[in-house]
Short mmCIF file of C-alpha atoms and ligand atoms in Angstrom, two decimals:
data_model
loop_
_atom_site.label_atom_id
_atom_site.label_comp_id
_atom_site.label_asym_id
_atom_site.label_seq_id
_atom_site.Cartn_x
_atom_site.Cartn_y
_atom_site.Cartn_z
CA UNK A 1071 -29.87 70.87 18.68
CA UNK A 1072 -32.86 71.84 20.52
CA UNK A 1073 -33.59 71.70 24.79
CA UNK A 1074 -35.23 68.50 24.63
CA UNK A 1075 -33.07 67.09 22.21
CA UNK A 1076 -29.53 68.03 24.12
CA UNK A 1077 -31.98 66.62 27.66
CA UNK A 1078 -31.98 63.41 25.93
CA UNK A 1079 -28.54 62.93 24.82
CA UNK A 1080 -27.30 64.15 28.34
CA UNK A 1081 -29.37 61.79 29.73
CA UNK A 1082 -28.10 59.06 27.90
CA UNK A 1083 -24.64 59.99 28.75
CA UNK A 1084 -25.18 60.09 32.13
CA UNK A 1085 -26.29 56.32 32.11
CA UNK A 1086 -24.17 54.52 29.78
CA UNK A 1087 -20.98 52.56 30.75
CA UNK A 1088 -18.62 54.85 29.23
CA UNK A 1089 -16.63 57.53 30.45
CA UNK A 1090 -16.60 61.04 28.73
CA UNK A 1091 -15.19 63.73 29.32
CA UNK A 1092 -15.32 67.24 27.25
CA UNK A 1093 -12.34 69.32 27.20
CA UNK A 1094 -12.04 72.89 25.77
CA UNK A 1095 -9.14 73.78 22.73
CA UNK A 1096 -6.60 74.15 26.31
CA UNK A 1097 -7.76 70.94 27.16
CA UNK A 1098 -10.08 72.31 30.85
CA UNK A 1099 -12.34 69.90 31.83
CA UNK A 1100 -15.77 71.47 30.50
CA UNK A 1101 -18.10 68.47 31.75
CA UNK A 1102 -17.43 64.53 32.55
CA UNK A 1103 -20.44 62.13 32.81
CA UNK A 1104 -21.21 60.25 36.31
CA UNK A 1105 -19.54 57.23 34.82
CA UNK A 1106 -16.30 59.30 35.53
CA UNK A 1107 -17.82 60.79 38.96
CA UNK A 1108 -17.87 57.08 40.40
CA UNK A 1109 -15.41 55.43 38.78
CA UNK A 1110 -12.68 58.76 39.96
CA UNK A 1111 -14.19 59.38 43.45
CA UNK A 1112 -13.74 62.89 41.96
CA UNK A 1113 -16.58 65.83 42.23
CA UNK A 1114 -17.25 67.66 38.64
CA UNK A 1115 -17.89 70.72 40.08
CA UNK A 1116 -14.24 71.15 41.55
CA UNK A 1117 -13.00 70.44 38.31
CA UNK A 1118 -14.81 72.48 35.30
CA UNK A 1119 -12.51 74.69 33.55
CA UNK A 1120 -9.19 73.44 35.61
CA UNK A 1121 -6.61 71.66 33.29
CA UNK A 1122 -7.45 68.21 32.87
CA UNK A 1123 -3.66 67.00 33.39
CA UNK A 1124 -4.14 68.97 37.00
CA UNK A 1125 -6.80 67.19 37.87
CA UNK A 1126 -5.63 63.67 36.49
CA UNK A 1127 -2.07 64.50 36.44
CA UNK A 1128 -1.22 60.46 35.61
CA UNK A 1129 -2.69 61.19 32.23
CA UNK A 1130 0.29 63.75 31.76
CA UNK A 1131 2.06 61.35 29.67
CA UNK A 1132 3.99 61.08 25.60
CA UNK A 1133 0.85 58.80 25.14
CA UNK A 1134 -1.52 61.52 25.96
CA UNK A 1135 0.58 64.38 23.91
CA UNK A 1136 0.88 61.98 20.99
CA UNK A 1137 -3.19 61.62 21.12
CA UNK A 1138 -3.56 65.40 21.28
CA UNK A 1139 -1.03 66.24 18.51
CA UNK A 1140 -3.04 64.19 15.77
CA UNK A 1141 -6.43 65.03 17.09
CA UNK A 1142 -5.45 68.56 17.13
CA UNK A 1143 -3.10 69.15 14.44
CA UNK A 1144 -4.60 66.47 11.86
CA UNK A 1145 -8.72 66.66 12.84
CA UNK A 1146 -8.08 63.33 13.33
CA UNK A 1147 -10.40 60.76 15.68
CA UNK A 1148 -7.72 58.67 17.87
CA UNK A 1149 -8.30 55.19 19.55
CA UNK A 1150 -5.90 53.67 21.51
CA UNK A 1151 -5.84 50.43 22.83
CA UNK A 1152 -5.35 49.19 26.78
CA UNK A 1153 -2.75 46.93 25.12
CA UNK A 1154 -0.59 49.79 24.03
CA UNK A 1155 -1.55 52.22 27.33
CA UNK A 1156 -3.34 50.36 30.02
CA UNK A 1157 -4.77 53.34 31.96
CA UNK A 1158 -4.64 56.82 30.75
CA UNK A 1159 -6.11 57.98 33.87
CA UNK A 1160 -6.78 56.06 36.86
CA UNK A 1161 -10.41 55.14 37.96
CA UNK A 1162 -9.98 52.97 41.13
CA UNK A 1163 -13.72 53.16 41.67
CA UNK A 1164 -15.59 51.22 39.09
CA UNK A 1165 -18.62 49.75 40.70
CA UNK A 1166 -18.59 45.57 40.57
CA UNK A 1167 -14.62 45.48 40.61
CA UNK A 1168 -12.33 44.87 43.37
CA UNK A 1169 -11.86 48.44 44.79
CA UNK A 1170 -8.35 49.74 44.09
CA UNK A 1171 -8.22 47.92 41.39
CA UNK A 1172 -7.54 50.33 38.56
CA UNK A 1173 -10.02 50.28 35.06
CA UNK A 1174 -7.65 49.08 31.88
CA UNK A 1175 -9.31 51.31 29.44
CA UNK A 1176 -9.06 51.67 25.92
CA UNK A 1177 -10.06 55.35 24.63
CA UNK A 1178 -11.06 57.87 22.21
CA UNK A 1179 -9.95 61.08 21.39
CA UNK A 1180 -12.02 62.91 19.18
CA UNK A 1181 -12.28 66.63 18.02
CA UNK A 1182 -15.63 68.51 18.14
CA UNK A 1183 -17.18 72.17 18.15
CA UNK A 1184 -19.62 73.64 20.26
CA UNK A 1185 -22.89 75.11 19.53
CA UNK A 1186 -20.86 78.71 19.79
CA UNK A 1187 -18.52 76.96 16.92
CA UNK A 1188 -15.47 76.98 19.75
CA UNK A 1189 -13.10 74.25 19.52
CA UNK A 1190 -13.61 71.23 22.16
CA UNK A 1191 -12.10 67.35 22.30
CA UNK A 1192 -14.17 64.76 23.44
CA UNK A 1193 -12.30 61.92 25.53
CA UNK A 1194 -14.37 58.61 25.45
CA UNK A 1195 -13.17 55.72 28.03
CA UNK A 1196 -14.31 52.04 27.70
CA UNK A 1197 -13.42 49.71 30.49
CA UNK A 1198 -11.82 46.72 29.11
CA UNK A 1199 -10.84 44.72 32.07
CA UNK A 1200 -13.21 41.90 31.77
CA UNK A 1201 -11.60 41.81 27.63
CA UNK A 1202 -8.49 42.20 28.64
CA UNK A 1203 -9.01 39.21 31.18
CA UNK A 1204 -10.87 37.25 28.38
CA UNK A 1205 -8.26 38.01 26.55
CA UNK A 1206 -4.83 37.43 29.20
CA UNK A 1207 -7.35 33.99 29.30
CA UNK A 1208 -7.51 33.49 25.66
CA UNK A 1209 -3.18 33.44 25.70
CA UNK A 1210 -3.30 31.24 28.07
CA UNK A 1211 -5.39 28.86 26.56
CA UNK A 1212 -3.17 29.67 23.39
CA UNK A 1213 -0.03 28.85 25.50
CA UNK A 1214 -1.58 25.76 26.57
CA UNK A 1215 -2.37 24.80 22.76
CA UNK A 1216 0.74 25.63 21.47
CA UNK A 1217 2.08 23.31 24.05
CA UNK A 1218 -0.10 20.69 23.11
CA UNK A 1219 0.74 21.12 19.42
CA UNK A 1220 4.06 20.56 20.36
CA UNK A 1221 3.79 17.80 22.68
CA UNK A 1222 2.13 16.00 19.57
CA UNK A 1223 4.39 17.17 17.06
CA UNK A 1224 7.04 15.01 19.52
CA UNK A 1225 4.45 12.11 20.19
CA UNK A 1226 4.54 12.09 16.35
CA UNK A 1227 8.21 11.96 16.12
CA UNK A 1228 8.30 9.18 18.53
CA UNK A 1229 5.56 7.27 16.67
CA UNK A 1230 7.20 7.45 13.16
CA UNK A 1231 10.75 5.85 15.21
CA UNK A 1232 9.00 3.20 16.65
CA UNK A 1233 7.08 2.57 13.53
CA UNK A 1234 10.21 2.69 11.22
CA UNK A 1235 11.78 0.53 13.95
CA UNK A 1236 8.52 -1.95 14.13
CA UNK A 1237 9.35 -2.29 10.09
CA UNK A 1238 12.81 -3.17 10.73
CA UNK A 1239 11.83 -5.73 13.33
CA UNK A 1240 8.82 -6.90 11.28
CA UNK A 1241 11.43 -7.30 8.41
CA UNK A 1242 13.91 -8.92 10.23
CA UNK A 1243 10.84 -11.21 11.75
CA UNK A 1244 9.65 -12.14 8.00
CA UNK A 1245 13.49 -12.86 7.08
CA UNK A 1246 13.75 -15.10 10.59
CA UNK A 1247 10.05 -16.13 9.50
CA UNK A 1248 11.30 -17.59 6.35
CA UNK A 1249 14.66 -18.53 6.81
CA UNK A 1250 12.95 -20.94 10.13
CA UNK A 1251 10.47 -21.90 7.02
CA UNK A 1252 13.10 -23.06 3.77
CA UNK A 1253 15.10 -24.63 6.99
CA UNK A 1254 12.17 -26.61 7.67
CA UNK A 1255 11.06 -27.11 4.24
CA UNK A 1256 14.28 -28.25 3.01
CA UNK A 1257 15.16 -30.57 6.18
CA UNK A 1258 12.55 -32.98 5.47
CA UNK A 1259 13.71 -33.95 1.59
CA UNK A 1260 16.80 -33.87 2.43
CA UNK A 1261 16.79 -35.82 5.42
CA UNK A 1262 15.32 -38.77 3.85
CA UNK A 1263 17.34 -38.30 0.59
CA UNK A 1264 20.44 -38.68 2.99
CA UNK A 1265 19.02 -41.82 4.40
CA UNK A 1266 18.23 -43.34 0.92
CA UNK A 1267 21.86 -42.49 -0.06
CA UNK A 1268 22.81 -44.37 3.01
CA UNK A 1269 20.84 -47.10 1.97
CA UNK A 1270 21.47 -47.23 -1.45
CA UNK A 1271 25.11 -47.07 -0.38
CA UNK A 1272 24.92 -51.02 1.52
CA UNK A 1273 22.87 -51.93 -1.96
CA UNK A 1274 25.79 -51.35 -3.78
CA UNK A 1275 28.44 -52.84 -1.50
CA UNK A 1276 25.57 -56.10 -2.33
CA UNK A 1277 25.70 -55.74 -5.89
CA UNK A 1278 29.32 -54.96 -6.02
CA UNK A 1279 29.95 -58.01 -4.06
CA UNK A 1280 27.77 -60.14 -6.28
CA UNK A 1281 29.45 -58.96 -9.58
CA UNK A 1282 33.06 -59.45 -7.75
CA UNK A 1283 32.05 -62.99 -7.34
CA UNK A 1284 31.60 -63.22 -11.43
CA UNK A 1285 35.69 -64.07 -11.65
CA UNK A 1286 36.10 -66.24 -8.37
CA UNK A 1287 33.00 -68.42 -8.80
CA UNK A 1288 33.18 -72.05 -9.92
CA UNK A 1289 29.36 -72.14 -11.40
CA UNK A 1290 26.81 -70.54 -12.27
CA UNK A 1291 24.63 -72.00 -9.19
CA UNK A 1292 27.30 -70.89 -6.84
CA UNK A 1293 26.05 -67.18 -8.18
CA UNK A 1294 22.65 -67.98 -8.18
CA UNK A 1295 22.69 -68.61 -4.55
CA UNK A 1296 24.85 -65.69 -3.23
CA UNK A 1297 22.32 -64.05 -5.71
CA UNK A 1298 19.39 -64.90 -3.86
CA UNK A 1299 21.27 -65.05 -0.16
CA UNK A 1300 21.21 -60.79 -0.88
CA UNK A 1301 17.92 -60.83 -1.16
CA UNK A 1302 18.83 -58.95 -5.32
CA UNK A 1303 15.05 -58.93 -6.08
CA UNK A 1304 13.91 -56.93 -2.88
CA UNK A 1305 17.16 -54.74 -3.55
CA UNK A 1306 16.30 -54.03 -6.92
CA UNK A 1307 12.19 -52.92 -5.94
CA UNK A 1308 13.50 -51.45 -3.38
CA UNK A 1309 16.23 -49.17 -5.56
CA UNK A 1310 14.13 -47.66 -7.51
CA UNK A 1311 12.21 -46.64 -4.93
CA UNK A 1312 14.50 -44.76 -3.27
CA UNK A 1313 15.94 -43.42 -6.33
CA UNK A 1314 12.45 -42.05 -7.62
CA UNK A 1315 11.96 -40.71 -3.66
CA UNK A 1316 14.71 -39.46 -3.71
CA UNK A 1317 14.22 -37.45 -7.33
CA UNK A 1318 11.52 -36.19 -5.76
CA UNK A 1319 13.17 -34.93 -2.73
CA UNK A 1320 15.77 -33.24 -4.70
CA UNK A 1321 12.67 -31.51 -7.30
CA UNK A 1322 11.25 -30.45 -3.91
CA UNK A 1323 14.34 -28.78 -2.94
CA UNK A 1324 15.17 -27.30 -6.03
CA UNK A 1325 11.48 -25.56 -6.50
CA UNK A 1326 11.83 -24.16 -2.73
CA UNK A 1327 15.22 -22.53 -3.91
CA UNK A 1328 14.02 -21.22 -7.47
CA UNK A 1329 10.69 -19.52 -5.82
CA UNK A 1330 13.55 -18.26 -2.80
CA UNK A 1331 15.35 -16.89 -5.91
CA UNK A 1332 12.05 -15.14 -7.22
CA UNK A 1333 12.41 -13.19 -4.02
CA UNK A 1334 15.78 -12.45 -3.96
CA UNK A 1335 15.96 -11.61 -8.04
CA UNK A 1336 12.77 -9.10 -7.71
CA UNK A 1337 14.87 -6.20 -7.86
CA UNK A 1338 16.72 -7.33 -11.61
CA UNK A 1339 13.81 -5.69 -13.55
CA UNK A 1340 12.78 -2.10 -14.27
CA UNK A 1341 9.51 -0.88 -13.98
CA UNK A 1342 7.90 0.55 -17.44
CA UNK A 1343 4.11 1.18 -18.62
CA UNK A 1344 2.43 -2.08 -19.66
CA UNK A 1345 -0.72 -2.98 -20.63
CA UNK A 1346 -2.15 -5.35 -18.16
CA UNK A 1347 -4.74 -7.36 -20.34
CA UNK A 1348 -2.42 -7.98 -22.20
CA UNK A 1349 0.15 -9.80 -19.78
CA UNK A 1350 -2.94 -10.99 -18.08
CA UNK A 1351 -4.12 -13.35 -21.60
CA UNK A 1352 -0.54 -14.68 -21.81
CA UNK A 1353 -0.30 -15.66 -18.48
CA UNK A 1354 -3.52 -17.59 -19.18
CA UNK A 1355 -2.12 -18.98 -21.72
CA UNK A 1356 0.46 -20.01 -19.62
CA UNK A 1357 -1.46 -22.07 -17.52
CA UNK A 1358 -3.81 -22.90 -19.66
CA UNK A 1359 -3.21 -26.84 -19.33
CA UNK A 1360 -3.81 -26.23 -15.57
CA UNK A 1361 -6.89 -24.52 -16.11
CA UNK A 1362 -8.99 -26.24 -18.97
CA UNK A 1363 -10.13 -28.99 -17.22
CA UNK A 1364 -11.01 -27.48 -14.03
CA UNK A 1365 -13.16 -24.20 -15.24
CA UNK A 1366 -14.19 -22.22 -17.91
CA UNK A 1367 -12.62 -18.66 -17.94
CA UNK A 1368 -14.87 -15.74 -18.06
CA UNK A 1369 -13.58 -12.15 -18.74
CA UNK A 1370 -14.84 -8.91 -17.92
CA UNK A 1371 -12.43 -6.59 -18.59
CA UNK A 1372 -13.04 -2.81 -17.94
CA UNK A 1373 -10.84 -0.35 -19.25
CA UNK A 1374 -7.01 0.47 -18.37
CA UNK A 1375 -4.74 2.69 -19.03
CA UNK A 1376 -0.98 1.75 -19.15
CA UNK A 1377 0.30 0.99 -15.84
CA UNK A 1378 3.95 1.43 -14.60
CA UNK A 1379 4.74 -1.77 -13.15
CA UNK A 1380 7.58 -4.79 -13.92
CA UNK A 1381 5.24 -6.83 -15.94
CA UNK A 1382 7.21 -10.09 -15.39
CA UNK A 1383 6.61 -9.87 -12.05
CA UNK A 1384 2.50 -9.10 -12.57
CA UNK A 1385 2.17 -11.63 -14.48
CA UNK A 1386 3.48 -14.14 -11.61
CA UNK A 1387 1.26 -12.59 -9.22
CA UNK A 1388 -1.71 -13.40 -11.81
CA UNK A 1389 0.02 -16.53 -12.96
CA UNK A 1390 -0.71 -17.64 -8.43
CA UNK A 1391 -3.85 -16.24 -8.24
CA UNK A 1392 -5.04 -18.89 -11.92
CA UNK A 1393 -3.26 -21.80 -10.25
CA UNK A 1394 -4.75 -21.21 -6.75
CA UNK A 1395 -7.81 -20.58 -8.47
CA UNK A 1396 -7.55 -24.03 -10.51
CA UNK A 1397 -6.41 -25.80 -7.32
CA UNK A 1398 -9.49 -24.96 -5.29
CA UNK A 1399 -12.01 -25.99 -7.63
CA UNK A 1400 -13.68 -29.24 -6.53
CA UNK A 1401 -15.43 -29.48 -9.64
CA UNK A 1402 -15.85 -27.93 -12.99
CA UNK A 1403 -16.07 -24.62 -11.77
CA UNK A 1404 -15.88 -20.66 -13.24
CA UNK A 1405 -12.63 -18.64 -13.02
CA UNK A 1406 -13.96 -14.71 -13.35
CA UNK A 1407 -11.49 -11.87 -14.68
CA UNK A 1408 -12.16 -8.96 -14.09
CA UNK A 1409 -10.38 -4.98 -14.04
CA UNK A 1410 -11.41 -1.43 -13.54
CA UNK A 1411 -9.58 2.00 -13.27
CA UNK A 1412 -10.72 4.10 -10.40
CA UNK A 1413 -8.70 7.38 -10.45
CA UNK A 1414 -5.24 6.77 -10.00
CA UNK A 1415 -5.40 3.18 -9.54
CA UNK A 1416 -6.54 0.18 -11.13
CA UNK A 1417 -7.74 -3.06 -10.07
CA UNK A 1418 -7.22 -6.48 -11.46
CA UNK A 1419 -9.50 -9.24 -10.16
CA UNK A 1420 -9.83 -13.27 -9.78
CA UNK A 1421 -12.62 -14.98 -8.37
CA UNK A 1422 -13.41 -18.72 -8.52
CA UNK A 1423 -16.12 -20.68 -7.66
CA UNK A 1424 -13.75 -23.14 -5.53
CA UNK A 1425 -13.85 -24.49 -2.31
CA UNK A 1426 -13.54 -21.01 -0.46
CA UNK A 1427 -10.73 -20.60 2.61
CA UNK A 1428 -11.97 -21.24 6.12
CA UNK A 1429 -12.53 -17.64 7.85
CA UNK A 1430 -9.12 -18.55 10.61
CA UNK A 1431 -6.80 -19.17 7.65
CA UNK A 1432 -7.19 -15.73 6.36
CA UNK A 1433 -4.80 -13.78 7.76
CA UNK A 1434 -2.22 -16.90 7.20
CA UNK A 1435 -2.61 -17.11 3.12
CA UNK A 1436 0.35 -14.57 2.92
CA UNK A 1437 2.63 -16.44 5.47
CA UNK A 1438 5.74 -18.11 3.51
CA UNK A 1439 5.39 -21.65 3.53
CA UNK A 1440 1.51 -21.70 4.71
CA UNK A 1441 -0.07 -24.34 2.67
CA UNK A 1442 -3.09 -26.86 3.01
CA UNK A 1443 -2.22 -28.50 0.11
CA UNK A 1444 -0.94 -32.58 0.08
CA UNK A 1445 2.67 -33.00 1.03
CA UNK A 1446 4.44 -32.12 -2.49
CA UNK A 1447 2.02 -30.16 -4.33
CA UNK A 1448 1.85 -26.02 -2.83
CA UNK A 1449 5.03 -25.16 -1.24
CA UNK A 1450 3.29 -22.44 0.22
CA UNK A 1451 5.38 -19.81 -1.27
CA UNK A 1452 2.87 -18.31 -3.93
CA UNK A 1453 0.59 -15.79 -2.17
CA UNK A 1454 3.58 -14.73 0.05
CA UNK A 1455 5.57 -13.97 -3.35
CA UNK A 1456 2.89 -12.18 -4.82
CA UNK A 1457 1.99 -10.23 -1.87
CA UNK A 1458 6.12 -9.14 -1.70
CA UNK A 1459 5.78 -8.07 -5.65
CA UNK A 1460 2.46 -6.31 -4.89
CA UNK A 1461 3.90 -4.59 -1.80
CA UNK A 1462 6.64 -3.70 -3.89
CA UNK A 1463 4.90 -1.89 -6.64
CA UNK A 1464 3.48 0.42 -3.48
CA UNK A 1465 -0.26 -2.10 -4.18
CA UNK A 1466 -2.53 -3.64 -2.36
CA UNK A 1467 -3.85 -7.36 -2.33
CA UNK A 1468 -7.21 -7.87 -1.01
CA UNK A 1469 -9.00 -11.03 -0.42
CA UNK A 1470 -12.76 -12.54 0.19
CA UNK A 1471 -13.87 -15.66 0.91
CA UNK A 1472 -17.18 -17.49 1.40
CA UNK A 1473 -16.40 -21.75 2.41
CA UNK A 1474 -17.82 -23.43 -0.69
CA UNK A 1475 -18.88 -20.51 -2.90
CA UNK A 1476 -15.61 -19.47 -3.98
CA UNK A 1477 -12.68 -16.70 -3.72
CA UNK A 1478 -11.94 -13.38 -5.02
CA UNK A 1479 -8.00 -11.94 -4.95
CA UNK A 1480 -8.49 -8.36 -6.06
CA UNK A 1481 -5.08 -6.19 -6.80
CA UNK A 1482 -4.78 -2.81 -6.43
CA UNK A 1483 -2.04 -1.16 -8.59
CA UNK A 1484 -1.32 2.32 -8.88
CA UNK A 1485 -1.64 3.84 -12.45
CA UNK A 1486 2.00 5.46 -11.68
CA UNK A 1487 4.70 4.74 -8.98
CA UNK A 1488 4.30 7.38 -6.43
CA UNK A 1489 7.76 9.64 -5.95
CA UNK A 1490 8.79 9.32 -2.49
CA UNK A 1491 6.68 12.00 -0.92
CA UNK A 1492 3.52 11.01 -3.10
CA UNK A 1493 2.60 7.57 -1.88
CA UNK A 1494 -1.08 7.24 -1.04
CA UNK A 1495 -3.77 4.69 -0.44
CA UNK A 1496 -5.77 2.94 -3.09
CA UNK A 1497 -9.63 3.92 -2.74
CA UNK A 1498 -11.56 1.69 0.39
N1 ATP B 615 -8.32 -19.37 -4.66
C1 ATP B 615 -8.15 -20.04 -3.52
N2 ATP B 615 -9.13 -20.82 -3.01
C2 ATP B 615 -8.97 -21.49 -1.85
N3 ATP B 615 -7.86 -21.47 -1.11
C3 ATP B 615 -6.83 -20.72 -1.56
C4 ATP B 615 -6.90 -19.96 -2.76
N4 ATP B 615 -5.75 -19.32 -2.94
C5 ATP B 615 -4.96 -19.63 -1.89
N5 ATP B 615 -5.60 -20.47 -1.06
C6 ATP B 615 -5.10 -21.04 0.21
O1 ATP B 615 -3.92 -20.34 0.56
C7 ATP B 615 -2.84 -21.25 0.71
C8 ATP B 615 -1.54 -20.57 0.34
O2 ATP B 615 -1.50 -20.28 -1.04
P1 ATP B 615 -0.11 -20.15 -1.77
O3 ATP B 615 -0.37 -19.84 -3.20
O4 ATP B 615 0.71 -19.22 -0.99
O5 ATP B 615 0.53 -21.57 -1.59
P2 ATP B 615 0.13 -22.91 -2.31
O6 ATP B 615 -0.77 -22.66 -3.47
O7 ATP B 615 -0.38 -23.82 -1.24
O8 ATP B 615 1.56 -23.40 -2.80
P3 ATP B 615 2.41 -22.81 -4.05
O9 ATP B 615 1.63 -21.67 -4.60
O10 ATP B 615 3.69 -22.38 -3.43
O11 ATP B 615 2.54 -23.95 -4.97
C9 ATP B 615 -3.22 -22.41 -0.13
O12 ATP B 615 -2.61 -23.60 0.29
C10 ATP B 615 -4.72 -22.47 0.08
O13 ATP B 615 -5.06 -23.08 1.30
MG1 MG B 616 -0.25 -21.18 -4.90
#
């Protein structure tokens, strides 16, 4: 290296924020930079060629020795971190810091020769306070997260309780729900069955009277007129009235009970792969008298694959959705079927051109016993049986509506029951 090239790499040293420091092979302090000088409060001059761990005697340390020992034995270059040794000498003086506060410093220890080819170590120190407080920062803020993380992990925890215990009550409120509903349902029939029995019951005291009086009566006029004193013809309109009412009443009851028993019974079948056209034509042709003279049926099937699912129980969910369908058409109308795959699920769709559902009664279509049908003709139990079976095969039932255009009940199935940790979401 020539003059002006060792001018300008002492000059450099002087200025830059690093300390350094040259030792000989007996480790004497040859030279240190002004970065030392400052940061020391310690004069060069007094120092050259005394023993640096005389003139820094903290530094006299195992950490120091271990440094030396690799650098010297091994030619090795060694950095140590302020994390492992926080000062290896101590430099109250650093200009811009609190004074007395001491530099955290990570160094370098590196071996070197001289021009003369004499053995030397160079000893580079880097301040690392503001890092280290960046960094003492940095864990905090990581503290603070990992709090966070676990105050969530509990808000979580809470959330899934009082979500598993929402089910329950929602359960228990769909059981109340529909219990308050059959109770209600099955009141009226029978109440005025019970009050045609009652009456039917004085009829038949009259008629039994009249037919007693057969034996004991001297003529036939004598029968005629008790005959006509019980008013018989107004009893006899009048009977089978109340015995077709009546019939009715008791058909009533007994089609509330069988579609309870479709809810109860849902779990008697298995699930297996079926193809879903397939149960989907013979439905139709199920309720095919229901449907011929209110539309014409239009399919546009897409492709499926087989779909694990309890058919039976499909098929009632499409055999509702046809008769709904049917039931809201005005006039000759269109019923369109249609299906698709997308991904793991499929999609089975019926849309009429009815009388539509007002936008308020929307969210009350699945409700057991919601109807707005005449007294006698929906029990209301359809949609909320379907939407129980669709539930139940981990689906979706989705519904729109426009008020006179029509309505479309699309079903989302999934191609394969999901194994307890599996279950997803059908595609928005
Ligand atoms: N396709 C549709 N078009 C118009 N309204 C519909 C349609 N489907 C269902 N609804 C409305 O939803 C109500 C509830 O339907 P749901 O099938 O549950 O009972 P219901 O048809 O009245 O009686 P049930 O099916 O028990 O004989 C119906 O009364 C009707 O108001
Ligand atoms: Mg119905």
């Amino acid at each position: 290296m020539d003059d002006r090239q060792s001018g300008l790499t002492s000059g450099l040293v002087e200025q830059i924020d690093i300390g350094v420091i040259i030792l000989d092979s007996s480790l004497r302090i040859q030279y240190w930079n002004s970065f030392i000088s400052q940061c020391s409060g310690k004069v060069l001059e007094q120092a050259r060629h005394l023993p640096f761990t005389q003139i820094f005697p903290e530094a006299d340390t195992r950490h120091l020795h271990r440094m030396l020992v690799q650098v010297r034995d091994h030619g090795q270059h060694v950095y140590s971190q302020w994390r492992d040794n926080p000062y290896l000498i101590h430099l109250p003086y650093k200009p811009a810091s609190t004074p007395g506060a001491l530099m955290l410093q990570n160094t370098l220890l590196l071996p070197f020769h001289d021009p003369e080819g004499r053995q030397c170590f160079g000893l580079l120190l880097y301040d690392s306070t503001d890092l280290a407080r960046r960094d003492e920062q940095l864990d905090a803020v990581l503290e603070t997260l990992s709090g966070k993380q676990a105050e969530r992990e509990q808000l979580l925890k809470k959330l899934e309780k009082a979500n598993s215990q929402l089910l329950q009550s929602e359960k228990l409120a769909a059981i109340g729900q529909l219990a308050a509903g059959v109770a209600h349902e099955i009141n009226n029939p029978i109440g005025y069955v019970f009050s045609n029995l009652k009456t039917l019951a004085g009829y038949v005291q009259d008629l039994l009277h009249i037919v007693d009086a057969v034996d004991g009566a001297a003529n036939l006029d004598e029968l005629h007129r008790l005959k006509r004193s019980m008013e018989y013809d107004y009893i006899r309109n009048d009977v089978e009235a109340l015995i077709g009412e009546s019939e009715d009443g008791i058909d009533r009851v007994k089609k509330i009970i069988s579609a309870l028993k479709d809810f109860s019974h849902m779990e008697e079948e298995a699930f297996r792969c079926a193809d879903l056209h397939q149960g989907l034509d013979s439905t139709l042709n199920v309720v095919n008298n229901e449907l011929k003279y209110k539309a014409e049926i239009v399919k546009e099937y897409g492709q499926l694959p087989e779909v694990e699912c309890i058919p039976s129980q499909i098929n009632q969910v499409l055999m509702n959705l046809l008769v709904n369908a049917a039931h809201a058409m005005e006039q000759f109308g269109r019923i369109t079927l249609r299906s698709n795959q997308e991904g793991d699920w499929v999609w089975l769709e019926v849309e009429d051109t009815g009388k539509g559902i007002e936008p308020h009664l929307l969210n009350r279509i699945y409700e057991p016993f919601f109807t707005t049908k005449p007294v006698g003709k929906g029990t209301g139990l359809g949609l909320a049986l379907s939407y129980s079976i669709v539930q139940k095969h981990h689906g979706r039932i989705e519904v729109s509506s426009e008020l006179g255009q029509g309505t479309r009940f699309r079903i989302w199935l999934p191609v394969q029951q999901p194994t307890p940790d599996s279950a997803g979401s059908p595609p928005l």
